Structure formats: C-alpha cells, structure tokens
Amino acid sequence: MARTLETPIQKRFADIDPFQHVNNVAQQSYFDVGKVDYYRQVLGAEVLMGDLRIVTASTSTSYLGQVRFYDDVCVSTTCEKVGTKSIVLLQRLTVDGEVRSESRSVMVVFDFAVQVSRPVPDAWRERLLAE
C-alpha cells in the first residue's frame, strides 16, 4: 500500500449533536479535509485548481464507534488502488489509534475544460504509489 498521510482534525461546536457525538455529516467533512491535505501533499496543489482534477464518483462509510466532543481526532488517508481513470482512497477516522469510522472513495480524474474523464496521469500514478 502507498504512503499514508495523517491529518489532525479540529472539531467545531456545530459538529456535535445533543449527545456530544460528532454527527455523521461532520465525519464526512473530516474525510474531505483529509483528502484535500493528501492531494496537496502527495499530488501537488495543481490537482485542486487546474483543469485536470479529481472528483468523487462514489463513497462508502462504515461507522465503527463513537466520536465524542472531547476526543482528539485524526484522519488517515492512503491510496488503496490506482486504476486506468480512477483512484480508490481508504480513509480512517481514529481516536487514540482506534478506528471509529472508515471510508472508501472512488475518485475519477476529470478534465473540467472539456467535461470528460481522463486516464490517471503517469506522474500522478507514480506519486500515489510511492511509499
């Protein structure tokens, strides 16, 4: 498996429900924070602002335990697979090293200038699979 990037998460008061749990919608936004950090550090900022970008095609999340208001939360992100036009990211939301939720996302390379999907560029593939 490729390099894993750890991103600490700052919770906000609005993320918390009346039972002092981080709600599921907020957990999805934490995964998004991890993705942006991963893209920036692994692929480079151009994948966030250029004509050729990564977009989410599908996502699946399993909630394995509670995340509470006072928990220190971290999201780990790694590239699990690189296909012809897609990338599968595996992310885990952890508290003290214990996985509380896990998400797999299929990301597609998309050319915004002409509105079509494209193959994963070789340079991206190399960076994604580097250890």
Tab-separated table of N, CA and C in Angstrom:
chain	number	residue	atom	x	y	z
A	1	MET	N	0.841	-1.186	0.000
A	1	MET	CA	0.000	0.000	0.000
A	1	MET	C	0.883	1.244	0.000
A	2	ALA	N	0.401	2.287	-0.603
A	2	ALA	CA	1.146	3.540	-0.733
A	2	ALA	C	1.242	4.262	0.615
A	3	ARG	N	1.925	5.363	0.572
A	3	ARG	CA	2.130	6.194	1.763
A	3	ARG	C	0.805	6.625	2.389
A	4	THR	N	0.759	6.610	3.702
A	4	THR	CA	-0.410	7.065	4.445
A	4	THR	C	-0.109	8.423	5.051
A	5	LEU	N	-1.050	9.336	4.897
A	5	LEU	CA	-0.905	10.682	5.446
A	5	LEU	C	-1.878	10.844	6.603
A	6	GLU	N	-1.390	11.356	7.716
A	6	GLU	CA	-2.214	11.607	8.903
A	6	GLU	C	-2.536	13.097	8.986
A	7	THR	N	-3.816	13.418	9.156
A	7	THR	CA	-4.254	14.809	9.245
A	7	THR	C	-5.036	15.002	10.541
A	8	PRO	N	-4.535	15.821	11.469
A	8	PRO	CA	-5.314	16.113	12.681
A	8	PRO	C	-6.543	16.940	12.315
A	9	ILE	N	-7.630	16.697	13.021
A	9	ILE	CA	-8.899	17.363	12.734
A	9	ILE	C	-9.292	18.256	13.904
A	10	GLN	N	-9.665	19.476	13.575
A	10	GLN	CA	-10.204	20.389	14.585
A	10	GLN	C	-11.721	20.298	14.530
A	11	LYS	N	-12.324	19.870	15.624
A	11	LYS	CA	-13.788	19.798	15.683
A	11	LYS	C	-14.354	21.186	15.948
A	12	ARG	N	-15.585	21.359	15.493
A	12	ARG	CA	-16.305	22.601	15.747
A	12	ARG	C	-17.551	22.284	16.562
A	13	PHE	N	-18.033	23.265	17.288
A	13	PHE	CA	-19.208	23.057	18.133
A	13	PHE	C	-20.385	22.545	17.309
A	14	ALA	N	-20.531	23.025	16.083
A	14	ALA	CA	-21.652	22.622	15.221
A	14	ALA	C	-21.558	21.159	14.782
A	15	ASP	N	-20.386	20.524	14.948
A	15	ASP	CA	-20.213	19.120	14.575
A	15	ASP	C	-20.871	18.163	15.580
A	16	ILE	N	-21.240	18.682	16.730
A	16	ILE	CA	-21.664	17.855	17.860
A	16	ILE	C	-23.186	17.842	17.989
A	17	ASP	N	-23.744	16.636	18.233
A	17	ASP	CA	-25.187	16.513	18.456
A	17	ASP	C	-25.487	16.658	19.953
A	18	PRO	N	-26.761	16.620	20.351
A	18	PRO	CA	-27.104	16.800	21.769
A	18	PRO	C	-26.516	15.729	22.705
A	19	PHE	N	-26.062	14.603	22.161
A	19	PHE	CA	-25.488	13.532	22.977
A	19	PHE	C	-23.960	13.628	23.042
A	20	GLN	N	-23.409	14.747	22.542
A	20	GLN	CA	-21.980	15.027	22.499
A	20	GLN	C	-21.219	14.067	21.574
A	21	HIS	N	-21.899	13.572	20.538
A	21	HIS	CA	-21.255	12.781	19.492
A	21	HIS	C	-20.985	13.682	18.291
A	22	VAL	N	-19.923	13.390	17.565
A	22	VAL	CA	-19.704	14.038	16.280
A	22	VAL	C	-20.667	13.377	15.301
A	23	ASN	N	-21.515	14.160	14.647
A	23	ASN	CA	-22.513	13.568	13.753
A	23	ASN	C	-21.868	13.052	12.466
A	24	ASN	N	-22.596	12.187	11.766
A	24	ASN	CA	-22.058	11.518	10.573
A	24	ASN	C	-21.715	12.493	9.451
A	25	VAL	N	-22.497	13.537	9.300
A	25	VAL	CA	-22.214	14.531	8.256
A	25	VAL	C	-20.874	15.209	8.534
A	26	ALA	N	-20.623	15.538	9.788
A	26	ALA	CA	-19.345	16.160	10.149
A	26	ALA	C	-18.193	15.198	9.893
A	27	GLN	N	-18.397	13.908	10.160
A	27	GLN	CA	-17.335	12.934	9.894
A	27	GLN	C	-16.993	12.898	8.407
A	28	GLN	N	-18.000	13.029	7.549
A	28	GLN	CA	-17.731	13.078	6.106
A	28	GLN	C	-16.900	14.307	5.756
A	29	SER	N	-17.169	15.416	6.408
A	29	SER	CA	-16.368	16.618	6.128
A	29	SER	C	-14.933	16.419	6.621
A	30	TYR	N	-14.723	15.653	7.696
A	30	TYR	CA	-13.367	15.352	8.158
A	30	TYR	C	-12.618	14.544	7.094
A	31	PHE	N	-13.320	13.582	6.483
A	31	PHE	CA	-12.694	12.810	5.406
A	31	PHE	C	-12.304	13.736	4.252
A	32	ASP	N	-13.142	14.713	3.954
A	32	ASP	CA	-12.828	15.673	2.883
A	32	ASP	C	-11.583	16.501	3.227
A	33	VAL	N	-11.452	16.897	4.486
A	33	VAL	CA	-10.256	17.634	4.919
A	33	VAL	C	-9.024	16.767	4.684
A	34	GLY	N	-9.125	15.483	5.014
A	34	GLY	CA	-8.016	14.559	4.787
A	34	GLY	C	-7.685	14.405	3.319
A	35	LYS	N	-8.707	14.351	2.466
A	35	LYS	CA	-8.473	14.235	1.020
A	35	LYS	C	-7.729	15.451	0.490
A	36	VAL	N	-8.170	16.637	0.844
A	36	VAL	CA	-7.528	17.860	0.353
A	36	VAL	C	-6.068	17.902	0.813
A	37	ASP	N	-5.817	17.559	2.064
A	37	ASP	CA	-4.455	17.534	2.588
A	37	ASP	C	-3.609	16.513	1.829
A	38	TYR	N	-4.192	15.337	1.567
A	38	TYR	CA	-3.497	14.277	0.826
A	38	TYR	C	-3.164	14.733	-0.595
A	39	TYR	N	-4.138	15.301	-1.282
A	39	TYR	CA	-3.889	15.772	-2.652
A	39	TYR	C	-2.781	16.821	-2.669
A	40	ARG	N	-2.872	17.758	-1.755
A	40	ARG	CA	-1.895	18.855	-1.726
A	40	ARG	C	-0.489	18.323	-1.456
A	41	GLN	N	-0.352	17.418	-0.490
A	41	GLN	CA	0.976	16.939	-0.099
A	41	GLN	C	1.520	15.830	-1.005
A	42	VAL	N	0.638	14.999	-1.551
A	42	VAL	CA	1.098	13.872	-2.358
A	42	VAL	C	1.106	14.206	-3.849
A	43	LEU	N	0.038	14.803	-4.343
A	43	LEU	CA	-0.078	15.076	-5.775
A	43	LEU	C	0.336	16.486	-6.168
A	44	GLY	N	0.238	17.416	-5.253
A	44	GLY	CA	0.560	18.800	-5.558
A	44	GLY	C	-0.702	19.635	-5.725
A	45	ALA	N	-0.586	20.908	-5.457
A	45	ALA	CA	-1.736	21.814	-5.453
A	45	ALA	C	-2.435	21.917	-6.799
A	46	GLU	N	-1.731	21.580	-7.892
A	46	GLU	CA	-2.353	21.716	-9.218
A	46	GLU	C	-3.584	20.832	-9.382
A	47	VAL	N	-3.667	19.725	-8.637
A	47	VAL	CA	-4.842	18.852	-8.784
A	47	VAL	C	-6.084	19.450	-8.112
A	48	LEU	N	-5.900	20.498	-7.366
A	48	LEU	CA	-7.031	21.157	-6.715
A	48	LEU	C	-7.554	22.338	-7.519
A	49	MET	N	-6.709	22.918	-8.380
A	49	MET	CA	-7.109	24.140	-9.064
A	49	MET	C	-6.957	24.100	-10.582
A	50	GLY	N	-6.298	23.087	-11.130
A	50	GLY	CA	-6.059	23.035	-12.568
A	50	GLY	C	-7.271	22.536	-13.333
A	51	ASP	N	-7.139	22.460	-14.650
A	51	ASP	CA	-8.220	21.915	-15.477
A	51	ASP	C	-8.421	20.428	-15.217
A	52	LEU	N	-7.333	19.695	-14.924
A	52	LEU	CA	-7.410	18.266	-14.645
A	52	LEU	C	-7.432	18.076	-13.131
A	53	ARG	N	-8.571	17.579	-12.611
A	53	ARG	CA	-8.754	17.441	-11.159
A	53	ARG	C	-9.317	16.072	-10.818
A	54	ILE	N	-9.430	15.842	-9.517
A	54	ILE	CA	-10.010	14.598	-9.022
A	54	ILE	C	-11.392	14.919	-8.464
A	55	VAL	N	-12.404	14.128	-8.868
A	55	VAL	CA	-13.755	14.296	-8.334
A	55	VAL	C	-14.225	12.968	-7.755
A	56	THR	N	-15.141	13.035	-6.816
A	56	THR	CA	-15.675	11.838	-6.172
A	56	THR	C	-16.755	11.209	-7.041
A	57	ALA	N	-16.587	9.905	-7.344
A	57	ALA	CA	-17.601	9.152	-8.094
A	57	ALA	C	-18.504	8.382	-7.135
A	58	SER	N	-17.931	7.836	-6.067
A	58	SER	CA	-18.731	7.132	-5.062
A	58	SER	C	-17.957	7.079	-3.757
A	59	THR	N	-18.699	6.910	-2.685
A	59	THR	CA	-18.089	6.783	-1.369
A	59	THR	C	-18.929	5.842	-0.512
A	60	SER	N	-18.264	5.107	0.360
A	60	SER	CA	-18.926	4.177	1.270
A	60	SER	C	-18.270	4.309	2.637
A	61	THR	N	-19.073	4.497	3.667
A	61	THR	CA	-18.542	4.717	5.007
A	61	THR	C	-19.155	3.740	5.994
A	62	SER	N	-18.302	3.190	6.852
A	62	SER	CA	-18.745	2.341	7.961
A	62	SER	C	-18.441	3.074	9.261
A	63	TYR	N	-19.426	3.169	10.126
A	63	TYR	CA	-19.265	3.817	11.425
A	63	TYR	C	-19.061	2.717	12.458
A	64	LEU	N	-17.880	2.702	13.067
A	64	LEU	CA	-17.475	1.577	13.914
A	64	LEU	C	-17.491	1.904	15.395
A	65	GLY	N	-17.538	3.167	15.739
A	65	GLY	CA	-17.536	3.574	17.145
A	65	GLY	C	-17.861	5.048	17.257
A	66	GLN	N	-18.085	5.484	18.457
A	66	GLN	CA	-18.476	6.870	18.696
A	66	GLN	C	-17.264	7.797	18.664
A	67	VAL	N	-17.502	8.991	18.167
A	67	VAL	CA	-16.531	10.074	18.280
A	67	VAL	C	-17.207	11.121	19.144
A	68	ARG	N	-16.569	11.467	20.223
A	68	ARG	CA	-17.151	12.396	21.193
A	68	ARG	C	-16.510	13.781	21.095
A	69	PHE	N	-17.163	14.730	21.728
A	69	PHE	CA	-16.746	16.128	21.679
A	69	PHE	C	-15.286	16.315	22.095
A	70	TYR	N	-14.846	15.651	23.151
A	70	TYR	CA	-13.503	15.889	23.682
A	70	TYR	C	-12.434	14.967	23.091
A	71	ASP	N	-12.797	14.092	22.158
A	71	ASP	CA	-11.825	13.194	21.535
A	71	ASP	C	-10.878	13.962	20.613
A	72	ASP	N	-9.608	13.582	20.639
A	72	ASP	CA	-8.646	14.080	19.654
A	72	ASP	C	-8.783	13.193	18.427
A	73	VAL	N	-9.132	13.794	17.307
A	73	VAL	CA	-9.470	13.054	16.095
A	73	VAL	C	-8.396	13.266	15.028
A	74	CYS	N	-8.093	12.181	14.324
A	74	CYS	CA	-7.143	12.228	13.219
A	74	CYS	C	-7.738	11.411	12.074
A	75	VAL	N	-7.512	11.862	10.851
A	75	VAL	CA	-7.941	11.082	9.691
A	75	VAL	C	-6.696	10.647	8.923
A	76	SER	N	-6.625	9.346	8.646
A	76	SER	CA	-5.530	8.827	7.821
A	76	SER	C	-6.071	8.613	6.413
A	77	THR	N	-5.242	8.914	5.431
A	77	THR	CA	-5.639	8.782	4.028
A	77	THR	C	-4.524	8.067	3.278
A	78	THR	N	-4.899	7.067	2.496
A	78	THR	CA	-3.941	6.363	1.653
A	78	THR	C	-4.605	5.968	0.343
A	79	CYS	N	-3.807	5.823	-0.668
A	79	CYS	CA	-4.306	5.364	-1.953
A	79	CYS	C	-4.270	3.840	-1.944
A	80	GLU	N	-5.434	3.232	-2.019
A	80	GLU	CA	-5.535	1.778	-1.972
A	80	GLU	C	-5.349	1.140	-3.346
A	81	LYS	N	-5.745	1.878	-4.399
A	81	LYS	CA	-5.664	1.325	-5.753
A	81	LYS	C	-5.664	2.465	-6.766
A	82	VAL	N	-4.891	2.268	-7.835
A	82	VAL	CA	-4.922	3.203	-8.956
A	82	VAL	C	-5.341	2.403	-10.181
A	83	GLY	N	-6.461	2.798	-10.778
A	83	GLY	CA	-6.942	2.149	-11.986
A	83	GLY	C	-6.560	2.965	-13.206
A	84	THR	N	-7.254	2.730	-14.304
A	84	THR	CA	-6.974	3.464	-15.534
A	84	THR	C	-7.408	4.925	-15.417
A	85	LYS	N	-8.656	5.145	-14.977
A	85	LYS	CA	-9.191	6.503	-14.848
A	85	LYS	C	-9.602	6.841	-13.415
A	86	SER	N	-9.408	5.909	-12.497
A	86	SER	CA	-9.888	6.134	-11.135
A	86	SER	C	-8.832	5.801	-10.094
A	87	ILE	N	-9.084	6.317	-8.913
A	87	ILE	CA	-8.224	6.132	-7.749
A	87	ILE	C	-9.137	5.742	-6.596
A	88	VAL	N	-8.764	4.730	-5.817
A	88	VAL	CA	-9.534	4.359	-4.632
A	88	VAL	C	-8.747	4.821	-3.407
A	89	LEU	N	-9.381	5.678	-2.611
A	89	LEU	CA	-8.774	6.153	-1.368
A	89	LEU	C	-9.399	5.426	-0.195
A	90	LEU	N	-8.569	5.010	0.742
A	90	LEU	CA	-9.021	4.430	2.004
A	90	LEU	C	-8.704	5.439	3.097
A	91	GLN	N	-9.732	5.790	3.875
A	91	GLN	CA	-9.549	6.742	4.966
A	91	GLN	C	-10.100	6.156	6.255
A	92	ARG	N	-9.423	6.474	7.341
A	92	ARG	CA	-9.861	6.022	8.659
A	92	ARG	C	-9.848	7.200	9.622
A	93	LEU	N	-10.935	7.349	10.348
A	93	LEU	CA	-11.034	8.353	11.394
A	93	LEU	C	-10.672	7.662	12.696
A	94	THR	N	-9.628	8.143	13.366
A	94	THR	CA	-9.154	7.476	14.570
A	94	THR	C	-9.162	8.403	15.775
A	95	VAL	N	-9.331	7.763	16.935
A	95	VAL	CA	-9.205	8.424	18.230
A	95	VAL	C	-8.247	7.557	19.043
A	96	ASP	N	-7.127	8.121	19.441
A	96	ASP	CA	-6.094	7.379	20.181
A	96	ASP	C	-5.724	6.080	19.478
A	97	GLY	N	-5.607	6.125	18.154
A	97	GLY	CA	-5.208	4.968	17.369
A	97	GLY	C	-6.309	3.965	17.083
A	98	GLU	N	-7.484	4.157	17.651
A	98	GLU	CA	-8.617	3.247	17.431
A	98	GLU	C	-9.490	3.776	16.302
A	99	VAL	N	-9.789	2.912	15.319
A	99	VAL	CA	-10.607	3.315	14.179
A	99	VAL	C	-12.062	3.467	14.622
A	100	ARG	N	-12.627	4.655	14.392
A	100	ARG	CA	-14.015	4.928	14.747
A	100	ARG	C	-14.925	4.937	13.518
A	101	SER	N	-14.367	5.278	12.353
A	101	SER	CA	-15.110	5.155	11.097
A	101	SER	C	-14.097	4.983	9.966
A	102	GLU	N	-14.591	4.371	8.886
A	102	GLU	CA	-13.724	4.054	7.758
A	102	GLU	C	-14.480	4.355	6.475
A	103	SER	N	-13.791	4.948	5.500
A	103	SER	CA	-14.438	5.330	4.254
A	103	SER	C	-13.564	4.947	3.068
A	104	ARG	N	-14.211	4.425	2.041
A	104	ARG	CA	-13.545	4.178	0.758
A	104	ARG	C	-14.229	5.063	-0.274
A	105	SER	N	-13.405	5.757	-1.045
A	105	SER	CA	-13.920	6.655	-2.072
A	105	SER	C	-13.294	6.319	-3.410
A	106	VAL	N	-14.130	6.230	-4.430
A	106	VAL	CA	-13.640	6.087	-5.795
A	106	VAL	C	-13.592	7.492	-6.375
A	107	MET	N	-12.383	7.887	-6.746
A	107	MET	CA	-12.151	9.213	-7.283
A	107	MET	C	-11.821	9.076	-8.769
A	108	VAL	N	-12.364	9.980	-9.577
A	108	VAL	CA	-12.163	9.936	-11.020
A	108	VAL	C	-11.395	11.175	-11.453
A	109	VAL	N	-10.460	10.986	-12.376
A	109	VAL	CA	-9.738	12.119	-12.961
A	109	VAL	C	-10.672	12.758	-13.984
A	110	PHE	N	-10.884	14.060	-13.838
A	110	PHE	CA	-11.861	14.752	-14.679
A	110	PHE	C	-11.235	16.001	-15.278
A	111	ASP	N	-11.409	16.161	-16.576
A	111	ASP	CA	-10.911	17.325	-17.305
A	111	ASP	C	-12.044	18.353	-17.379
A	112	PHE	N	-11.933	19.400	-16.569
A	112	PHE	CA	-13.001	20.394	-16.494
A	112	PHE	C	-13.101	21.245	-17.753
A	113	ALA	N	-12.014	21.390	-18.477
A	113	ALA	CA	-12.039	22.223	-19.680
A	113	ALA	C	-12.960	21.629	-20.747
A	114	VAL	N	-12.967	20.307	-20.878
A	114	VAL	CA	-13.789	19.660	-21.903
A	114	VAL	C	-14.876	18.757	-21.320
A	115	GLN	N	-14.950	18.693	-19.976
A	115	GLN	CA	-16.012	17.974	-19.268
A	115	GLN	C	-16.044	16.470	-19.571
A	116	VAL	N	-14.869	15.819	-19.529
A	116	VAL	CA	-14.779	14.369	-19.714
A	116	VAL	C	-13.778	13.789	-18.713
A	117	SER	N	-13.948	12.497	-18.417
A	117	SER	CA	-12.965	11.829	-17.570
A	117	SER	C	-11.723	11.524	-18.397
A	118	ARG	N	-10.598	11.417	-17.704
A	118	ARG	CA	-9.312	11.172	-18.363
A	118	ARG	C	-8.571	10.068	-17.604
A	119	PRO	N	-7.603	9.427	-18.268
A	119	PRO	CA	-6.751	8.463	-17.559
A	119	PRO	C	-5.931	9.162	-16.468
A	120	VAL	N	-5.583	8.406	-15.439
A	120	VAL	CA	-4.721	8.937	-14.385
A	120	VAL	C	-3.358	9.245	-15.004
A	121	PRO	N	-2.898	10.490	-14.912
A	121	PRO	CA	-1.586	10.826	-15.481
A	121	PRO	C	-0.474	9.989	-14.834
A	122	ASP	N	0.516	9.616	-15.629
A	122	ASP	CA	1.627	8.798	-15.127
A	122	ASP	C	2.316	9.457	-13.929
A	123	ALA	N	2.488	10.766	-13.970
A	123	ALA	CA	3.139	11.471	-12.853
A	123	ALA	C	2.322	11.324	-11.573
A	124	TRP	N	0.993	11.397	-11.668
A	124	TRP	CA	0.126	11.208	-10.502
A	124	TRP	C	0.249	9.779	-9.995
A	125	ARG	N	0.215	8.828	-10.916
A	125	ARG	CA	0.307	7.405	-10.561
A	125	ARG	C	1.583	7.141	-9.755
A	126	GLU	N	2.695	7.686	-10.231
A	126	GLU	CA	3.973	7.490	-9.530
A	126	GLU	C	3.926	8.063	-8.128
A	127	ARG	N	3.389	9.268	-7.980
A	127	ARG	CA	3.311	9.898	-6.648
A	127	ARG	C	2.356	9.156	-5.734
A	128	LEU	N	1.234	8.670	-6.285
A	128	LEU	CA	0.259	7.956	-5.471
A	128	LEU	C	0.788	6.622	-4.954
A	129	LEU	N	1.596	5.955	-5.750
A	129	LEU	CA	2.086	4.629	-5.378
A	129	LEU	C	3.432	4.643	-4.668
A	130	ALA	N	4.067	5.821	-4.557
A	130	ALA	CA	5.349	5.927	-3.849
A	130	ALA	C	5.135	5.643	-2.366
A	131	GLU	N	6.101	4.998	-1.770
A	131	GLU	CA	5.986	4.673	-0.331
A	131	GLU	C	6.686	5.683	0.526
